[in-house]
Coordinates of C-alpha atoms and ligand atoms in Angstrom, one line a residue:
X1 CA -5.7 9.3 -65.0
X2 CA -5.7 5.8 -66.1
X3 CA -9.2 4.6 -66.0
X4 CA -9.8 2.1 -63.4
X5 CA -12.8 0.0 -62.2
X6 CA -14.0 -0.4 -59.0
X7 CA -12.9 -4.6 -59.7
X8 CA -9.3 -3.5 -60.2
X9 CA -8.8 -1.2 -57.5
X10 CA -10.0 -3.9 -55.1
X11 CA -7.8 -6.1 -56.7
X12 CA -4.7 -4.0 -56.5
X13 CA -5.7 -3.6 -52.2
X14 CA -5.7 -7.0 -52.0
X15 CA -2.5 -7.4 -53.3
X16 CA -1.1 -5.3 -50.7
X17 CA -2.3 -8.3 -48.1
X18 CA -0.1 -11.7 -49.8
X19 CA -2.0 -14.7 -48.6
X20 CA -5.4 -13.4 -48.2
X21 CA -8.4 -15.9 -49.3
X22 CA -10.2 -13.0 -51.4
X23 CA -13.5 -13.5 -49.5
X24 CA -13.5 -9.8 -48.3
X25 CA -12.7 -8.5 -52.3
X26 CA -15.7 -11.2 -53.1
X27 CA -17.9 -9.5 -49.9
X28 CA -16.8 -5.8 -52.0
X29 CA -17.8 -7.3 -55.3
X30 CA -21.3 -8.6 -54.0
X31 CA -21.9 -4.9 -52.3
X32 CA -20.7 -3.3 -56.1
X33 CA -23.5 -5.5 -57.9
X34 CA -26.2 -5.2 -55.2
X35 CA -25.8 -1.1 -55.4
X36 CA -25.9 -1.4 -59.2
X37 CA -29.5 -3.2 -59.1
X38 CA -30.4 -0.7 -56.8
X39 CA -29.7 2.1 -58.6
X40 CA -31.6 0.5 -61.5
X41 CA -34.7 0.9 -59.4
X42 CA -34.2 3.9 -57.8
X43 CA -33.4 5.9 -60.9
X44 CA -37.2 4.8 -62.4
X45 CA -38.9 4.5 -59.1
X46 CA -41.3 7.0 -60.8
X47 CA -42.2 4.5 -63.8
X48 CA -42.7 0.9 -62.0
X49 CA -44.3 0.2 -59.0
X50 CA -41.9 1.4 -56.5
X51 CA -42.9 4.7 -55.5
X52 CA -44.8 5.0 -52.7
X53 CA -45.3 3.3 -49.2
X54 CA -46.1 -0.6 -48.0
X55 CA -48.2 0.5 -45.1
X56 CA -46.3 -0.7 -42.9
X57 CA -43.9 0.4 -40.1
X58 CA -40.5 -1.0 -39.4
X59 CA -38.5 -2.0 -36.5
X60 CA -37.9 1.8 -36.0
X61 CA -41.3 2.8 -36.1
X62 CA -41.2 4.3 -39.6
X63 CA -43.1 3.9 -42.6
X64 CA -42.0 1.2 -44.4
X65 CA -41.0 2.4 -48.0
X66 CA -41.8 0.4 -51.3
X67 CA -37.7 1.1 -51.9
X68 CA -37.3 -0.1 -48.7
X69 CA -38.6 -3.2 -48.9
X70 CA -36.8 -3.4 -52.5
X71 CA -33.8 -2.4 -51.1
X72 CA -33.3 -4.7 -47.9
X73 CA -34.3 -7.9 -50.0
X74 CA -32.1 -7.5 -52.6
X75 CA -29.2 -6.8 -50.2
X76 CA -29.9 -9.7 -48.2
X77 CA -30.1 -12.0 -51.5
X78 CA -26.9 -11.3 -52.9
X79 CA -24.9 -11.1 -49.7
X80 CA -27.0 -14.5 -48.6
X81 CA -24.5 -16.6 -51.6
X82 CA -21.1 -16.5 -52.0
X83 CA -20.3 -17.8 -48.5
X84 CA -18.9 -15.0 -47.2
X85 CA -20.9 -13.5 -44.9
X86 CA -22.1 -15.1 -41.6
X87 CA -24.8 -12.5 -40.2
X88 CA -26.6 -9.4 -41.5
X89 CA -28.0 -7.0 -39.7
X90 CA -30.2 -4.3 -41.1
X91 CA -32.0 -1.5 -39.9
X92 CA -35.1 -2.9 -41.2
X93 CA -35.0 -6.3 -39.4
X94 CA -35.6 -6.1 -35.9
X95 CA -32.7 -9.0 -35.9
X96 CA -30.0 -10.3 -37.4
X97 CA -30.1 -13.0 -40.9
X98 CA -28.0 -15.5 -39.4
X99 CA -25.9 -17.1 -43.1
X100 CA -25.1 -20.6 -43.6
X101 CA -24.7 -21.9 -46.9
X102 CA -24.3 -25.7 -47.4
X103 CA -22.8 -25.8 -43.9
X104 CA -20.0 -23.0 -44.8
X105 CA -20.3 -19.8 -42.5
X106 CA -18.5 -16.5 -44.0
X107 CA -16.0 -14.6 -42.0
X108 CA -17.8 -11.0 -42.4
X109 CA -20.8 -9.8 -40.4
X110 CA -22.7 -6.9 -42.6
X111 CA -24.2 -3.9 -40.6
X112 CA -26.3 -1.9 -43.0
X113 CA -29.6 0.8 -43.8
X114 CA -29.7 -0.4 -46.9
X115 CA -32.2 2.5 -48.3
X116 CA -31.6 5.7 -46.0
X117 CA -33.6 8.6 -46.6
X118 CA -36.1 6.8 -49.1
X119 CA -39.1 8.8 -47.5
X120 CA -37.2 11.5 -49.8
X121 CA -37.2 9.2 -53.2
X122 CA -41.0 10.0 -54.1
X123 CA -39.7 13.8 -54.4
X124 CA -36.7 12.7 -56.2
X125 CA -34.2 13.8 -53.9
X126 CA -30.7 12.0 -53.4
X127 CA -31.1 8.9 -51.4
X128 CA -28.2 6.1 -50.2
X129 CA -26.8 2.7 -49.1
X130 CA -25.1 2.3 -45.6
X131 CA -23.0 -0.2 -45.0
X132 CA -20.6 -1.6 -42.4
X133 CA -18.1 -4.7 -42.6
X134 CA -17.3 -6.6 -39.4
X135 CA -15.3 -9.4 -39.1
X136 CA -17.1 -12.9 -37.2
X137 CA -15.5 -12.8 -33.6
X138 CA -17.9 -15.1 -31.9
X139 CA -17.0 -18.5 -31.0
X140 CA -19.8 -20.5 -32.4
X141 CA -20.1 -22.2 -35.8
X142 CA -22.5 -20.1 -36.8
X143 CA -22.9 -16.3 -37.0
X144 CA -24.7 -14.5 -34.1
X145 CA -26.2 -11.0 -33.1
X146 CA -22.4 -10.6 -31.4
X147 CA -21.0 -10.5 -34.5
X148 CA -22.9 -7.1 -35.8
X149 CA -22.5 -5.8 -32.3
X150 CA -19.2 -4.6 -32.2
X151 CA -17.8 -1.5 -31.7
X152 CA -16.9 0.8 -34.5
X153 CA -13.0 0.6 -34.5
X154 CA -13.3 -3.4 -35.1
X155 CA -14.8 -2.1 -38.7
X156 CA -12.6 -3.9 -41.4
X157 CA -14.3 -1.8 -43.6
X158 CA -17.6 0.9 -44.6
X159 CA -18.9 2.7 -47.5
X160 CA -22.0 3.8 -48.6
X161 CA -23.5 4.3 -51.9
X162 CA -25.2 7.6 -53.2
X163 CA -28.1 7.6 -55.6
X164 CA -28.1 11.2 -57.0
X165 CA -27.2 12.6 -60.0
X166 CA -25.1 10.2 -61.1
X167 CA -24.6 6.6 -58.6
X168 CA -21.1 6.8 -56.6
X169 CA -19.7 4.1 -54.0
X170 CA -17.5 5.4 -51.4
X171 CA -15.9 3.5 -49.3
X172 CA -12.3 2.6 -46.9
X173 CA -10.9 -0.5 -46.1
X174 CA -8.1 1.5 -43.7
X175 CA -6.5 2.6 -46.7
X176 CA -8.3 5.9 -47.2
X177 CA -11.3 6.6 -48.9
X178 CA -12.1 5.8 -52.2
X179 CA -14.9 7.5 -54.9
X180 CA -16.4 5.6 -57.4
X181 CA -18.7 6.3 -60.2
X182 CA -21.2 4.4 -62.2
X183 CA -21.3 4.9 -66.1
X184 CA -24.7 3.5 -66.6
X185 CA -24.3 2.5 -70.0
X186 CA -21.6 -0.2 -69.2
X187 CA -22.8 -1.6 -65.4
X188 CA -19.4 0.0 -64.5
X189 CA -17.7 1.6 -61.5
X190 CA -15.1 3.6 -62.8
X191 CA -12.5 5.6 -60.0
X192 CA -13.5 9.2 -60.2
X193 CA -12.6 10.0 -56.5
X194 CA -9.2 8.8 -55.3
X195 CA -7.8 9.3 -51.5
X196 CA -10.8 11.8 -50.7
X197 CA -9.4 14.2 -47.7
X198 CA -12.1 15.8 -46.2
X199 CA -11.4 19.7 -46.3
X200 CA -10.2 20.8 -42.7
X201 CA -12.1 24.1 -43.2
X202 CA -16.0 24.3 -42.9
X203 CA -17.8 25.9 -45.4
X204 CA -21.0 24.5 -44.4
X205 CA -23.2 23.1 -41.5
X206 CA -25.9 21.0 -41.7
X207 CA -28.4 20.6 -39.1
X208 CA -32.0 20.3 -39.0
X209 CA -32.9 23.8 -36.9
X210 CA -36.5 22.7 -36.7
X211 CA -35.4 20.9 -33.7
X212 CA -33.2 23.7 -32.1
X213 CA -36.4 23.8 -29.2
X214 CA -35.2 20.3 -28.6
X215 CA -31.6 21.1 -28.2
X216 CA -29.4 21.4 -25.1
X217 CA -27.6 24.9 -24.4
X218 CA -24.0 23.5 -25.8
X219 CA -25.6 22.2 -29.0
X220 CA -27.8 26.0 -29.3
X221 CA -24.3 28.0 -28.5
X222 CA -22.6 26.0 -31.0
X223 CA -25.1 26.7 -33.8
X224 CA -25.1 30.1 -33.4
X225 CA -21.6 30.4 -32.9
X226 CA -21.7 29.3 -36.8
X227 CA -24.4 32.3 -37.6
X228 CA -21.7 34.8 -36.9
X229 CA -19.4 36.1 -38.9
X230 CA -16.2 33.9 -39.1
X231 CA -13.0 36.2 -38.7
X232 CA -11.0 34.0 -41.0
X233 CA -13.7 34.1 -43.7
X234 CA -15.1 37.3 -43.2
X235 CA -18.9 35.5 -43.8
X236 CA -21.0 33.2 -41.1
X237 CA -21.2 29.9 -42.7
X238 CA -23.6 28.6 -45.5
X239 CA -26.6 26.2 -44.0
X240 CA -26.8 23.2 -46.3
X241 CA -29.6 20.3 -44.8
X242 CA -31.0 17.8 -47.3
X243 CA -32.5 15.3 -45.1
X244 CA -30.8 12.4 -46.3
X245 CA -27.3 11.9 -44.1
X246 CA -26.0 9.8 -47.5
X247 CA -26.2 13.6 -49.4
X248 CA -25.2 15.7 -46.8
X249 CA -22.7 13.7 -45.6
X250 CA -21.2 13.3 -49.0
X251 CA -21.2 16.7 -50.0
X252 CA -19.8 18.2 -46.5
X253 CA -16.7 15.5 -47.4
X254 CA -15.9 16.8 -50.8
X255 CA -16.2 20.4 -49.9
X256 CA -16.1 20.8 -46.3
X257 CA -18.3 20.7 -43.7
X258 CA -20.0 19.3 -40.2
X259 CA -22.9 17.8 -39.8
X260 CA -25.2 17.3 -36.6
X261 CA -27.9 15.3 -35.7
X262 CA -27.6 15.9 -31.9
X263 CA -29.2 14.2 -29.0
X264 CA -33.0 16.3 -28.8
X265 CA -35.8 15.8 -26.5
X266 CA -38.1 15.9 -29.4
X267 CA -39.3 12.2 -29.0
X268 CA -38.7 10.6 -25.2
X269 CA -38.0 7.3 -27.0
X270 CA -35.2 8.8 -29.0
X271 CA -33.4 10.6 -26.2
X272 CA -30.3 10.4 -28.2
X273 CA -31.2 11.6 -31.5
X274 CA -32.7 9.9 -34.2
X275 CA -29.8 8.3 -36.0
X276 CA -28.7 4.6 -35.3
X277 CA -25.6 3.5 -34.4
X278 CA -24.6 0.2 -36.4
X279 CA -26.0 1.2 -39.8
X280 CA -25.7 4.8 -39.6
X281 CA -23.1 6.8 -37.4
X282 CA -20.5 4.2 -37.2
X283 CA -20.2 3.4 -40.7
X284 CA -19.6 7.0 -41.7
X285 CA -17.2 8.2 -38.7
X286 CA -14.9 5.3 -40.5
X287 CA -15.0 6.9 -43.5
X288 CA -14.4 10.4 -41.8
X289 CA -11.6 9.4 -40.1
X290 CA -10.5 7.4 -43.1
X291 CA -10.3 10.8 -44.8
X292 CA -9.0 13.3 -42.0
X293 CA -11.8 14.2 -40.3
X294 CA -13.7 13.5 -36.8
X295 CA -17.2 12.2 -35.9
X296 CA -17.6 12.5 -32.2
X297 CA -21.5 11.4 -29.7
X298 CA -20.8 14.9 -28.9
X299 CA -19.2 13.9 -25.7
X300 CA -17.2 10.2 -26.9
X301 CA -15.6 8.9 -30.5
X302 CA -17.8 7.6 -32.4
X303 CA -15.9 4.2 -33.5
X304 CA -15.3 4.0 -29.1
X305 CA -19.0 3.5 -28.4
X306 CA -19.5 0.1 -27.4
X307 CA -23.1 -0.8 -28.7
X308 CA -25.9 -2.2 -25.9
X309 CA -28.6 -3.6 -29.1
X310 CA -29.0 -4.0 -32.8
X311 CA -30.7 -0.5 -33.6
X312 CA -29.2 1.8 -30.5
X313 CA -29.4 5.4 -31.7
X314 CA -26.6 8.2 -30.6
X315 CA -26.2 11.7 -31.6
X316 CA -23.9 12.0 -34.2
X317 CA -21.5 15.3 -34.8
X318 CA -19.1 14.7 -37.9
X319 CA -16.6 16.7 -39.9
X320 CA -13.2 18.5 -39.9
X321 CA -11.7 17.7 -36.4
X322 CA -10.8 21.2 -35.0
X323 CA -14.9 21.7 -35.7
X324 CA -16.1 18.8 -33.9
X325 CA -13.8 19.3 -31.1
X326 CA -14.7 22.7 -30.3
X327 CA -18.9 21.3 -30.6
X328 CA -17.5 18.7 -27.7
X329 CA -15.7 21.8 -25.8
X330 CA -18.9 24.1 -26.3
X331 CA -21.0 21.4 -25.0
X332 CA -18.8 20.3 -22.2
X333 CA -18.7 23.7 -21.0
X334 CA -22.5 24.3 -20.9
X335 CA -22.6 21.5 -18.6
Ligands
LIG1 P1 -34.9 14.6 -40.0 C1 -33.4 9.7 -43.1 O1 -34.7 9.4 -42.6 C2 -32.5 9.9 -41.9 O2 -32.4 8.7 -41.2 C3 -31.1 10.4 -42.4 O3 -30.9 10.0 -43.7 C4 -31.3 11.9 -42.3 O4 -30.0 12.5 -42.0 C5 -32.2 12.1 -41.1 O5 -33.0 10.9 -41.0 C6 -33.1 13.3 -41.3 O6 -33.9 13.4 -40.2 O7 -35.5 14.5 -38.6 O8 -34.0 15.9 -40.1 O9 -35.9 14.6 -41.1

């Protein structure tokens, strides 16, 4: 396979659009560099400063982590220039960074966690970026809080980027979904992942059962329906939970899987689960249904939920279609 960067492939989409300014290739750029820098710091969070907590808590009532605070201001620097970005939301801002540069708005909103799953980095597990692209729809001259709260189907475009063994960005534009890795020694993302198609068998589920008291009786039935033996395979399935959605998400795409962070009545303020909508679920139901698979509330699509505020939560249920539609059946029929 010819080696390609990430520069060229991006290039050679926009080509397929004649006309086009090349602000959303420059918005892909900006993300490519920003998850470089990251990975920098991530991968010796160990030997600077970085490890650790801020003592703080965020908008979402978690403990602000040193990467965290990294993370978000490093984003918000490099997709501040470059003109083509008119809002940012993040889920570590209570609200949106409204962008005007010189007077010029950008076309693109940004929805992103832009560190998810750093309370895992200080044990060196895989942690990610999440990010969502949006085009500006509101009328004003400037970007607004409207423009990062849209629905998931106006995406123009998500991805995330995983911090693991090696760094990989995956993301879609609507043109399937598209792996690439990082060869340190150059700054380089090189295509090691073309048109990923998520495996329409499940191999794996990942769920965290600590909070199966939690669960409703669809959600219970379904999970053990996955402890029994599958007549096709002969074997139950394999359990696979990380704790960071960027890992398990990533590896239930390349080799099959479902994952579910359902709706529990753990924590009254998180009646819907503890995952957020703009910077977490919507983002990655693109990319499933980018490459074949589903990503359902448990009873509504995803990319259909039209979202109320900034950091609205929902239960999220995602892999190979026939699996989350027979989670929706189980859980319709147990009322
Ligand atoms: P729990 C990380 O904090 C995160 O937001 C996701 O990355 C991950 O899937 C989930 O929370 C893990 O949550 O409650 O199982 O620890």
């Amino acid at each position: 396979m010819r080696l390609k960067t990430i520069d060229q492939h991006i290039l050679d989409q926009q080509r397929k659009f004649p006309g086009v300014s090349g602000e959303f290739s420059g918005l892909l750029y900006d993300i490519a560099l920003a998850a470089k820098l990251v990975s920098k710091e991530v991968n010796r969070a160990g030997l600077g400063d970085l490890l650790g907590t801020l003592g703080e808590v965020n908008v979402q009532g978690e403990i602000v982590q040193k990467m965290d605070k990294y993370a978000n201001e490093l984003f918000l620097r490099i997709l501040s220039t470059g003109g083509k970005v008119c809002a940012i939301a993040t889920e570590e801002n209570e609200k949106i960074t409204e962008i005007h540069e010189d007077g010029f708005v950008g076309k693109y909103a940004i929805n992103m966690d832009p560190l998810d799953g750093s309370s895992n980095i200080d044990v060196n597990v895989s942690v990610g970026t999440i990010f969502s692209l949006h085009r500006k729809r509101s009328a004003g001259p400037r970007g607004s809080e409207e423009d990062c709260l849209q629905p998931g189907i106006k995406q123009v475009g998500a991805g995330y980027v995983i911090y693991g063994s090696s760094t990989m960005l995956v993301y879609s534009t609507g043109l399937g979904v598209h792996g690439f890795t990082l060869e340190p020694t150059v700054g380089e993302f090189i295509l090691s992942h073309p048109n990923i198609v998520m495996p329409s068998r499940c191999a794996m589920y990942s769920v965290n059962e600590g909070n199966a008291a939690y669960w409703d009786a669809g959600t219970r039935a379904y999970i053990d329906s996955l402890k029994a033996v599958d007549p096709a395979s002969g074997r139950p399935y394999t359990a696979r939970y990380i704790g960071s959605l960027v890992s398990d998400f990533h590896r239930n795409l390349l080799k099959g899987g479902i994952f579910l962070y359902p709706a529990d009545h753990k924590d009254p303020k998180k009646p819907s689960g503890k995952l957020r909508l703009l910077f977490e679920a919507a983002p990655m139901a693109f990319i499933a249904e980018q490459a074949g698979g589903a990503a359902s509330t448990g009873s509504q699509r995803v990319l259909d939920v039209v979202p109320a505020h900034l950091h609205q939560r929902v239960p999220l249920v995602v892999g190979p279609k026939s699996e989350v539609a027979r989670y929706e059946a189980m859980t319709r029929a147990a009322g």
